Amino acid sequence: MQFSGGIDASLVVIDNAAYVNDHGELKLGAQAMLILAICKYQEVTHDQTFLPTLKQLFKGVRSFWNSSTGFVHVLDVNLESKGKFRTIYYDGEIVFALTRMYELDPSIQIEATISEMLDYMVKLDYGQYHDHWLAYAVNGALDLFPEARAYMALGAKNIFTHLNYIQKRKHASPTLLELIDASQKMVYKVKKSGNDDLLAPYDVLKLSQLADQRASYEIQTGAWYAEIAMYLYHPQKFIGGFYARDDSFRTRIDDCEHFLSGLVNYYNYTYRQA
Protein backbone atom coordinates (compact mmCIF):
# COMPACT_ATOMS: atom_id res chain seq x y z
CA MET A 1 0.00 0.00 0.00
CA GLN A 2 1.46 3.36 -1.02
CA PHE A 3 0.37 6.80 0.11
CA SER A 4 0.91 10.12 -1.62
CA GLY A 5 1.62 13.14 0.53
CA GLY A 6 0.83 12.21 4.12
CA ILE A 7 3.89 11.12 6.07
CA ASP A 8 6.37 11.90 3.30
CA ALA A 9 5.03 15.44 3.02
CA SER A 10 5.63 16.04 6.73
CA LEU A 11 9.20 14.78 6.80
CA VAL A 12 12.61 16.19 6.04
CA VAL A 13 15.31 13.60 5.41
CA ILE A 14 18.97 14.47 6.09
CA ASP A 15 21.71 11.85 5.67
CA ASN A 16 19.05 9.12 5.65
CA ALA A 17 17.69 10.33 8.98
CA ALA A 18 14.05 11.45 9.03
CA TYR A 19 12.57 14.31 11.05
CA VAL A 20 9.04 15.67 11.38
CA ASN A 21 9.11 19.21 10.00
CA ASP A 22 6.61 21.45 11.78
CA HIS A 23 6.92 24.79 9.99
CA GLY A 24 10.70 24.82 10.27
CA GLU A 25 10.88 23.25 13.71
CA LEU A 26 12.00 19.66 14.25
CA LYS A 27 10.51 18.62 17.60
CA LEU A 28 11.42 15.60 19.68
CA GLY A 29 7.77 15.24 20.65
CA ALA A 30 6.65 15.13 17.03
CA GLN A 31 9.33 12.52 16.37
CA ALA A 32 7.92 10.38 19.18
CA MET A 33 4.32 10.92 18.06
CA LEU A 34 5.00 9.68 14.52
CA ILE A 35 6.96 6.66 15.74
CA LEU A 36 4.07 5.70 18.03
CA ALA A 37 1.51 6.21 15.26
CA ILE A 38 3.43 4.03 12.80
CA CYS A 39 3.99 1.35 15.45
CA LYS A 40 0.27 1.20 16.24
CA TYR A 41 -0.59 1.10 12.53
CA GLN A 42 1.84 -1.74 11.95
CA GLU A 43 0.62 -3.63 15.02
CA VAL A 44 -3.01 -3.45 13.91
CA THR A 45 -2.59 -4.01 10.17
CA HIS A 46 0.62 -6.08 10.03
CA ASP A 47 1.56 -3.84 7.10
CA GLN A 48 5.29 -3.12 7.19
CA THR A 49 5.22 -0.41 4.53
CA PHE A 50 6.56 2.17 6.95
CA LEU A 51 9.28 0.07 8.60
CA PRO A 52 12.04 1.85 6.60
CA THR A 53 10.58 5.16 7.78
CA LEU A 54 10.72 3.95 11.39
CA LYS A 55 14.41 3.21 10.99
CA GLN A 56 15.01 6.65 9.53
CA LEU A 57 13.07 8.27 12.37
CA PHE A 58 15.16 6.41 14.94
CA LYS A 59 18.32 7.65 13.26
CA GLY A 60 16.87 11.14 13.52
CA VAL A 61 16.23 10.71 17.24
CA ARG A 62 19.97 10.53 17.80
CA SER A 63 20.25 14.19 16.75
CA PHE A 64 18.09 15.17 19.74
CA TRP A 65 20.15 13.16 22.22
CA ASN A 66 23.58 13.37 23.81
CA SER A 67 24.50 10.94 26.58
CA SER A 68 26.44 13.67 28.40
CA THR A 69 24.16 16.69 28.05
CA GLY A 70 20.79 14.99 27.63
CA PHE A 71 17.93 15.96 25.37
CA VAL A 72 17.49 18.83 22.96
CA HIS A 73 13.79 19.33 22.37
CA VAL A 74 13.73 21.46 19.22
CA LEU A 75 16.10 21.66 16.25
CA ASP A 76 15.98 23.85 13.16
CA VAL A 77 16.13 22.40 9.66
CA ASN A 78 19.93 22.63 9.78
CA LEU A 79 19.93 20.40 12.88
CA GLU A 80 21.06 23.27 15.07
CA SER A 81 19.52 23.61 18.53
CA LYS A 82 16.49 25.90 18.56
CA GLY A 83 15.29 25.03 22.04
CA LYS A 84 16.96 22.90 24.72
CA PHE A 85 13.68 22.51 26.61
CA ARG A 86 10.05 22.71 25.52
CA THR A 87 8.15 20.34 27.86
CA ILE A 88 9.16 17.54 30.21
CA TYR A 89 6.73 15.21 28.43
CA TYR A 90 8.97 14.91 25.35
CA ASP A 91 11.60 12.89 27.24
CA GLY A 92 9.35 10.10 28.48
CA GLU A 93 7.39 10.07 25.25
CA ILE A 94 10.44 9.39 23.08
CA VAL A 95 11.67 6.59 25.36
CA PHE A 96 8.23 4.99 25.25
CA ALA A 97 8.19 5.33 21.46
CA LEU A 98 11.55 3.59 21.21
CA THR A 99 10.38 0.71 23.41
CA ARG A 100 7.37 0.27 21.11
CA MET A 101 9.64 0.31 18.08
CA TYR A 102 11.87 -2.35 19.60
CA GLU A 103 8.83 -4.46 20.49
CA LEU A 104 7.77 -4.51 16.84
CA ASP A 105 11.23 -4.97 15.35
CA PRO A 106 14.04 -6.10 17.68
CA SER A 107 16.45 -5.98 14.75
CA ILE A 108 16.58 -2.19 15.18
CA GLN A 109 19.51 -1.75 17.57
CA ILE A 110 18.03 0.74 20.01
CA GLU A 111 18.48 -0.90 23.44
CA ALA A 112 21.61 1.16 24.18
CA THR A 113 19.81 4.42 23.40
CA ILE A 114 16.86 3.50 25.61
CA SER A 115 19.22 2.57 28.44
CA GLU A 116 21.22 5.79 28.08
CA MET A 117 18.08 7.91 28.21
CA LEU A 118 16.65 6.12 31.25
CA ASP A 119 19.99 6.29 33.06
CA TYR A 120 19.93 10.05 32.46
CA MET A 121 16.38 10.23 33.86
CA VAL A 122 17.40 8.26 36.94
CA LYS A 123 20.36 10.59 37.50
CA LEU A 124 18.18 13.71 37.24
CA ASP A 125 15.38 12.24 39.38
CA TYR A 126 12.62 12.35 36.77
CA GLY A 127 10.32 10.54 39.18
CA GLN A 128 9.56 13.95 40.71
CA TYR A 129 7.60 14.93 37.59
CA HIS A 130 4.85 12.26 37.87
CA ASP A 131 4.73 11.95 34.09
CA HIS A 132 2.39 9.47 32.41
CA TRP A 133 4.79 9.17 29.46
CA LEU A 134 7.58 8.19 31.85
CA ALA A 135 5.29 5.52 33.32
CA TYR A 136 4.69 4.12 29.84
CA ALA A 137 8.43 4.28 29.16
CA VAL A 138 9.49 2.43 32.31
CA ASN A 139 6.80 -0.22 31.85
CA GLY A 140 7.99 -0.83 28.29
CA ALA A 141 11.66 -0.76 29.24
CA LEU A 142 11.21 -3.47 31.87
CA ASP A 143 10.45 -5.90 29.04
CA LEU A 144 13.96 -5.18 27.72
CA PHE A 145 15.68 -4.85 31.10
CA PRO A 146 13.64 -7.03 33.48
CA GLU A 147 16.15 -6.74 36.36
CA ALA A 148 16.82 -3.01 36.13
CA ARG A 149 16.11 -1.98 39.72
CA ALA A 150 17.03 1.66 39.09
CA TYR A 151 14.29 1.89 36.46
CA MET A 152 11.82 0.19 38.78
CA ALA A 153 12.63 2.67 41.55
CA LEU A 154 12.22 5.53 39.08
CA GLY A 155 8.81 4.30 38.00
CA ALA A 156 7.72 3.69 41.59
CA LYS A 157 8.58 7.22 42.71
CA ASN A 158 6.88 8.61 39.60
CA ILE A 159 3.50 7.23 40.72
CA PHE A 160 3.51 6.54 44.45
CA THR A 161 4.62 10.00 45.58
CA HIS A 162 1.69 11.38 43.60
CA LEU A 163 -1.17 9.29 45.00
CA ASN A 164 -2.47 11.88 47.47
CA TYR A 165 -2.64 14.50 44.72
CA ILE A 166 -4.49 12.10 42.41
CA GLN A 167 -6.94 11.19 45.15
CA LYS A 168 -7.84 14.84 45.77
CA ARG A 169 -7.89 15.96 42.12
CA LYS A 170 -11.32 17.37 41.23
CA HIS A 171 -10.90 17.51 37.45
CA ALA A 172 -11.12 14.61 35.02
CA SER A 173 -7.39 14.97 34.17
CA PRO A 174 -7.25 11.87 31.95
CA THR A 175 -3.46 11.59 31.99
CA LEU A 176 -3.73 10.63 35.67
CA LEU A 177 -5.56 7.42 34.75
CA GLU A 178 -2.95 6.77 32.07
CA LEU A 179 -0.25 7.22 34.72
CA ILE A 180 -2.05 4.75 36.99
CA ASP A 181 -2.62 2.19 34.22
CA ALA A 182 1.01 2.04 33.15
CA SER A 183 2.20 2.03 36.75
CA GLN A 184 -0.04 -0.90 37.67
CA LYS A 185 1.52 -2.91 34.86
CA MET A 186 4.96 -1.86 36.06
CA VAL A 187 4.15 -2.92 39.63
CA TYR A 188 3.13 -6.36 38.37
CA LYS A 189 6.50 -6.71 36.61
CA VAL A 190 8.38 -5.55 39.71
CA LYS A 191 6.63 -8.18 41.82
CA LYS A 192 7.08 -10.88 39.20
CA SER A 193 10.83 -10.18 39.07
CA GLY A 194 11.16 -10.61 42.84
CA ASN A 195 11.98 -6.97 43.54
CA ASP A 196 9.07 -6.39 45.90
CA ASP A 197 11.34 -4.62 48.38
CA LEU A 198 11.28 -1.57 46.09
CA LEU A 199 7.53 -1.30 46.70
CA ALA A 200 7.70 -1.74 50.48
CA PRO A 201 7.63 2.02 51.26
CA TYR A 202 4.51 2.55 49.15
CA ASP A 203 0.77 1.91 49.36
CA VAL A 204 0.23 -0.52 46.47
CA LEU A 205 -3.39 -1.22 47.45
CA LYS A 206 -4.21 2.48 47.22
CA LEU A 207 -2.93 2.51 43.64
CA SER A 208 -5.44 -0.19 42.69
CA GLN A 209 -8.26 1.62 44.47
CA LEU A 210 -7.44 4.88 42.73
CA ALA A 211 -7.62 3.17 39.33
CA ASP A 212 -11.28 2.36 39.95
CA GLN A 213 -11.95 5.81 41.38
CA ARG A 214 -10.34 7.73 38.52
CA ALA A 215 -11.98 5.64 35.79
CA SER A 216 -15.42 6.28 37.27
CA TYR A 217 -14.69 9.96 37.88
CA GLU A 218 -13.45 10.54 34.33
CA ILE A 219 -16.65 9.15 32.85
CA GLN A 220 -18.82 11.15 35.22
CA THR A 221 -17.06 14.47 34.68
CA GLY A 222 -15.54 14.27 31.21
CA ALA A 223 -17.81 12.28 28.89
CA TRP A 224 -20.26 13.92 26.51
CA TYR A 225 -23.50 12.30 27.56
CA ALA A 226 -26.56 13.25 25.51
CA GLU A 227 -27.96 15.06 28.54
CA ILE A 228 -24.98 17.42 28.48
CA ALA A 229 -24.38 17.64 24.75
CA MET A 230 -27.98 18.66 24.10
CA TYR A 231 -27.13 22.20 25.20
CA LEU A 232 -24.69 22.64 22.30
CA TYR A 233 -25.56 23.90 18.83
CA HIS A 234 -24.58 20.58 17.22
CA PRO A 235 -24.84 17.93 19.94
CA GLN A 236 -24.54 15.04 17.47
CA LYS A 237 -20.91 16.03 16.87
CA PHE A 238 -20.00 15.58 20.52
CA ILE A 239 -21.97 12.62 21.91
CA GLY A 240 -19.56 9.83 22.71
CA GLY A 241 -16.60 12.17 22.97
CA PHE A 242 -14.83 13.78 25.92
CA TYR A 243 -14.17 17.28 27.20
CA ALA A 244 -12.10 19.29 29.68
CA ARG A 245 -14.63 20.80 32.07
CA ASP A 246 -11.98 23.06 33.64
CA ASP A 247 -11.23 24.67 30.27
CA SER A 248 -14.65 25.83 29.03
CA PHE A 249 -15.71 22.28 28.07
CA ARG A 250 -12.88 22.14 25.54
CA THR A 251 -12.91 19.16 23.18
CA ARG A 252 -9.70 18.41 21.30
CA ILE A 253 -8.36 15.35 19.58
CA ASP A 254 -5.65 14.97 22.23
CA ASP A 255 -8.28 15.17 24.98
CA CYS A 256 -10.18 12.30 23.39
CA GLU A 257 -6.95 10.35 22.89
CA HIS A 258 -5.97 10.64 26.56
CA PHE A 259 -9.44 9.70 27.80
CA LEU A 260 -9.66 6.69 25.49
CA SER A 261 -6.13 5.53 26.21
CA GLY A 262 -6.68 5.63 29.96
CA LEU A 263 -10.11 4.01 29.91
CA VAL A 264 -9.22 1.28 27.39
CA ASN A 265 -6.06 0.36 29.28
CA TYR A 266 -7.98 0.39 32.56
CA TYR A 267 -10.61 -1.95 31.13
CA ASN A 268 -8.04 -4.29 29.64
CA TYR A 269 -5.94 -4.48 32.78
CA THR A 270 -8.85 -4.72 35.20
CA TYR A 271 -11.14 -7.07 33.32
CA ARG A 272 -8.96 -8.77 30.72
CA GLN A 273 -5.49 -8.63 32.31
CA ALA A 274 -4.12 -7.48 28.92
PDB file of N, CA and C in Angstrom, residues 80-116:
ATOM      1  N   GLU A  80      20.505  22.460  13.993  1.00  0.00           N
ATOM      2  CA  GLU A  80      21.062  23.275  15.072  1.00  0.00           C
ATOM      3  C   GLU A  80      20.003  23.422  16.167  1.00  0.00           C
ATOM      4  N   SER A  81      20.454  23.498  17.415  1.00  0.00           N
ATOM      5  CA  SER A  81      19.517  23.606  18.532  1.00  0.00           C
ATOM      6  C   SER A  81      18.703  24.897  18.448  1.00  0.00           C
ATOM      7  N   LYS A  82      17.391  24.736  18.553  1.00  0.00           N
ATOM      8  CA  LYS A  82      16.494  25.897  18.563  1.00  0.00           C
ATOM      9  C   LYS A  82      15.817  26.041  19.924  1.00  0.00           C
ATOM     10  N   GLY A  83      15.884  24.982  20.709  1.00  0.00           N
ATOM     11  CA  GLY A  83      15.293  25.026  22.044  1.00  0.00           C
ATOM     12  C   GLY A  83      15.712  23.804  22.838  1.00  0.00           C
ATOM     13  N   LYS A  84      16.509  24.014  23.883  1.00  0.00           N
ATOM     14  CA  LYS A  84      16.962  22.902  24.717  1.00  0.00           C
ATOM     15  C   LYS A  84      15.784  22.237  25.410  1.00  0.00           C
ATOM     16  N   PHE A  85      14.819  23.051  25.856  1.00  0.00           N
ATOM     17  CA  PHE A  85      13.681  22.505  26.606  1.00  0.00           C
ATOM     18  C   PHE A  85      12.383  23.111  26.105  1.00  0.00           C
ATOM     19  N   ARG A  86      11.376  22.246  25.901  1.00  0.00           N
ATOM     20  CA  ARG A  86      10.048  22.708  25.517  1.00  0.00           C
ATOM     21  C   ARG A  86       9.013  22.206  26.522  1.00  0.00           C
ATOM     22  N   THR A  87       9.033  20.917  26.847  1.00  0.00           N
ATOM     23  CA  THR A  87       8.147  20.345  27.865  1.00  0.00           C
ATOM     24  C   THR A  87       8.734  19.029  28.344  1.00  0.00           C
ATOM     25  N   ILE A  88       8.590  18.757  29.623  1.00  0.00           N
ATOM     26  CA  ILE A  88       9.164  17.545  30.207  1.00  0.00           C
ATOM     27  C   ILE A  88       8.586  16.284  29.574  1.00  0.00           C
ATOM     28  N   TYR A  89       7.387  16.389  28.998  1.00  0.00           N
ATOM     29  CA  TYR A  89       6.728  15.211  28.428  1.00  0.00           C
ATOM     30  C   TYR A  89       7.502  14.610  27.251  1.00  0.00           C
ATOM     31  N   TYR A  90       8.252  15.424  26.524  1.00  0.00           N
ATOM     32  CA  TYR A  90       8.971  14.908  25.352  1.00  0.00           C
ATOM     33  C   TYR A  90       9.909  13.753  25.722  1.00  0.00           C
ATOM     34  N   ASP A  91      10.558  13.847  26.881  1.00  0.00           N
ATOM     35  CA  ASP A  91      11.599  12.887  27.238  1.00  0.00           C
ATOM     36  C   ASP A  91      11.018  11.489  27.440  1.00  0.00           C
ATOM     37  N   GLY A  92       9.981  11.399  28.256  1.00  0.00           N
ATOM     38  CA  GLY A  92       9.350  10.101  28.477  1.00  0.00           C
ATOM     39  C   GLY A  92       8.677   9.577  27.230  1.00  0.00           C
ATOM     40  N   GLU A  93       8.104  10.483  26.452  1.00  0.00           N
ATOM     41  CA  GLU A  93       7.392  10.069  25.250  1.00  0.00           C
ATOM     42  C   GLU A  93       8.329   9.421  24.243  1.00  0.00           C
ATOM     43  N   ILE A  94       9.532   9.966  24.065  1.00  0.00           N
ATOM     44  CA  ILE A  94      10.442   9.390  23.076  1.00  0.00           C
ATOM     45  C   ILE A  94      10.969   8.040  23.557  1.00  0.00           C
ATOM     46  N   VAL A  95      11.214   7.891  24.862  1.00  0.00           N
ATOM     47  CA  VAL A  95      11.670   6.592  25.361  1.00  0.00           C
ATOM     48  C   VAL A  95      10.573   5.548  25.167  1.00  0.00           C
ATOM     49  N   PHE A  96       9.338   5.914  25.471  1.00  0.00           N
ATOM     50  CA  PHE A  96       8.226   4.993  25.247  1.00  0.00           C
ATOM     51  C   PHE A  96       8.124   4.622  23.778  1.00  0.00           C
ATOM     52  N   ALA A  97       8.264   5.605  22.898  1.00  0.00           N
ATOM     53  CA  ALA A  97       8.188   5.335  21.461  1.00  0.00           C
ATOM     54  C   ALA A  97       9.265   4.346  21.034  1.00  0.00           C
ATOM     55  N   LEU A  98      10.460   4.497  21.584  1.00  0.00           N
ATOM     56  CA  LEU A  98      11.553   3.592  21.212  1.00  0.00           C
ATOM     57  C   LEU A  98      11.314   2.180  21.739  1.00  0.00           C
ATOM     58  N   THR A  99      10.697   2.057  22.912  1.00  0.00           N
ATOM     59  CA  THR A  99      10.382   0.708  23.406  1.00  0.00           C
ATOM     60  C   THR A  99       9.335   0.047  22.519  1.00  0.00           C
ATOM     61  N   ARG A 100       8.385   0.825  22.016  1.00  0.00           N
ATOM     62  CA  ARG A 100       7.366   0.275  21.114  1.00  0.00           C
ATOM     63  C   ARG A 100       8.006  -0.132  19.788  1.00  0.00           C
ATOM     64  N   MET A 101       8.949   0.647  19.315  1.00  0.00           N
ATOM     65  CA  MET A 101       9.636   0.305  18.081  1.00  0.00           C
ATOM     66  C   MET A 101      10.406  -1.007  18.240  1.00  0.00           C
ATOM     67  N   TYR A 102      11.100  -1.133  19.358  1.00  0.00           N
ATOM     68  CA  TYR A 102      11.871  -2.354  19.602  1.00  0.00           C
ATOM     69  C   TYR A 102      10.945  -3.565  19.713  1.00  0.00           C
ATOM     70  N   GLU A 103       9.797  -3.370  20.342  1.00  0.00           N
ATOM     71  CA  GLU A 103       8.829  -4.458  20.490  1.00  0.00           C
ATOM     72  C   GLU A 103       8.384  -4.993  19.132  1.00  0.00           C
ATOM     73  N   LEU A 104       8.216  -4.097  18.172  1.00  0.00           N
ATOM     74  CA  LEU A 104       7.773  -4.511  16.839  1.00  0.00           C
ATOM     75  C   LEU A 104       8.905  -5.060  15.996  1.00  0.00           C
ATOM     76  N   ASP A 105      10.109  -4.534  16.185  1.00  0.00           N
ATOM     77  CA  ASP A 105      11.227  -4.973  15.350  1.00  0.00           C
ATOM     78  C   ASP A 105      12.519  -4.947  16.163  1.00  0.00           C
ATOM     79  N   PRO A 106      12.824  -6.057  16.855  1.00  0.00           N
ATOM     80  CA  PRO A 106      14.036  -6.104  17.683  1.00  0.00           C
ATOM     81  C   PRO A 106      15.329  -5.980  16.880  1.00  0.00           C
ATOM     82  N   SER A 107      15.239  -6.095  15.567  1.00  0.00           N
ATOM     83  CA  SER A 107      16.449  -5.980  14.754  1.00  0.00           C
ATOM     84  C   SER A 107      16.991  -4.551  14.742  1.00  0.00           C
ATOM     85  N   ILE A 108      16.126  -3.582  15.089  1.00  0.00           N
ATOM     86  CA  ILE A 108      16.577  -2.195  15.184  1.00  0.00           C
ATOM     87  C   ILE A 108      17.364  -2.042  16.487  1.00  0.00           C
ATOM     88  N   GLN A 109      18.627  -1.752  16.400  1.00  0.00           N
ATOM     89  CA  GLN A 109      19.507  -1.749  17.574  1.00  0.00           C
ATOM     90  C   GLN A 109      19.332  -0.461  18.378  1.00  0.00           C
ATOM     91  N   ILE A 110      18.332  -0.473  19.260  1.00  0.00           N
ATOM     92  CA  ILE A 110      18.032   0.745  20.012  1.00  0.00           C
ATOM     93  C   ILE A 110      18.109   0.551  21.525  1.00  0.00           C
ATOM     94  N   GLU A 111      18.447  -0.671  21.988  1.00  0.00           N
ATOM     95  CA  GLU A 111      18.484  -0.898  23.436  1.00  0.00           C
ATOM     96  C   GLU A 111      19.431   0.060  24.141  1.00  0.00           C
ATOM     97  N   ALA A 112      20.608   0.294  23.533  1.00  0.00           N
ATOM     98  CA  ALA A 112      21.607   1.155  24.176  1.00  0.00           C
ATOM     99  C   ALA A 112      21.087   2.578  24.332  1.00  0.00           C
ATOM    100  N   THR A 113      20.365   3.058  23.326  1.00  0.00           N
ATOM    101  CA  THR A 113      19.814   4.419  23.396  1.00  0.00           C
ATOM    102  C   THR A 113      18.760   4.512  24.495  1.00  0.00           C
ATOM    103  N   ILE A 114      17.886   3.517  24.566  1.00  0.00           N
ATOM    104  CA  ILE A 114      16.860   3.504  25.612  1.00  0.00           C
ATOM    105  C   ILE A 114      17.522   3.501  26.990  1.00  0.00           C
ATOM    106  N   SER A 115      18.534   2.667  27.157  1.00  0.00           N
ATOM    107  CA  SER A 115      19.220   2.573  28.442  1.00  0.00           C
ATOM    108  C   SER A 115      19.910   3.888  28.796  1.00  0.00           C
ATOM    109  N   GLU A 116      20.560   4.504  27.831  1.00  0.00           N
ATOM    110  CA  GLU A 116      21.221   5.787  28.079  1.00  0.00           C
ATOM    111  C   GLU A 116      20.226   6.839  28.558  1.00  0.00           C
TER     112      GLU A 116
END
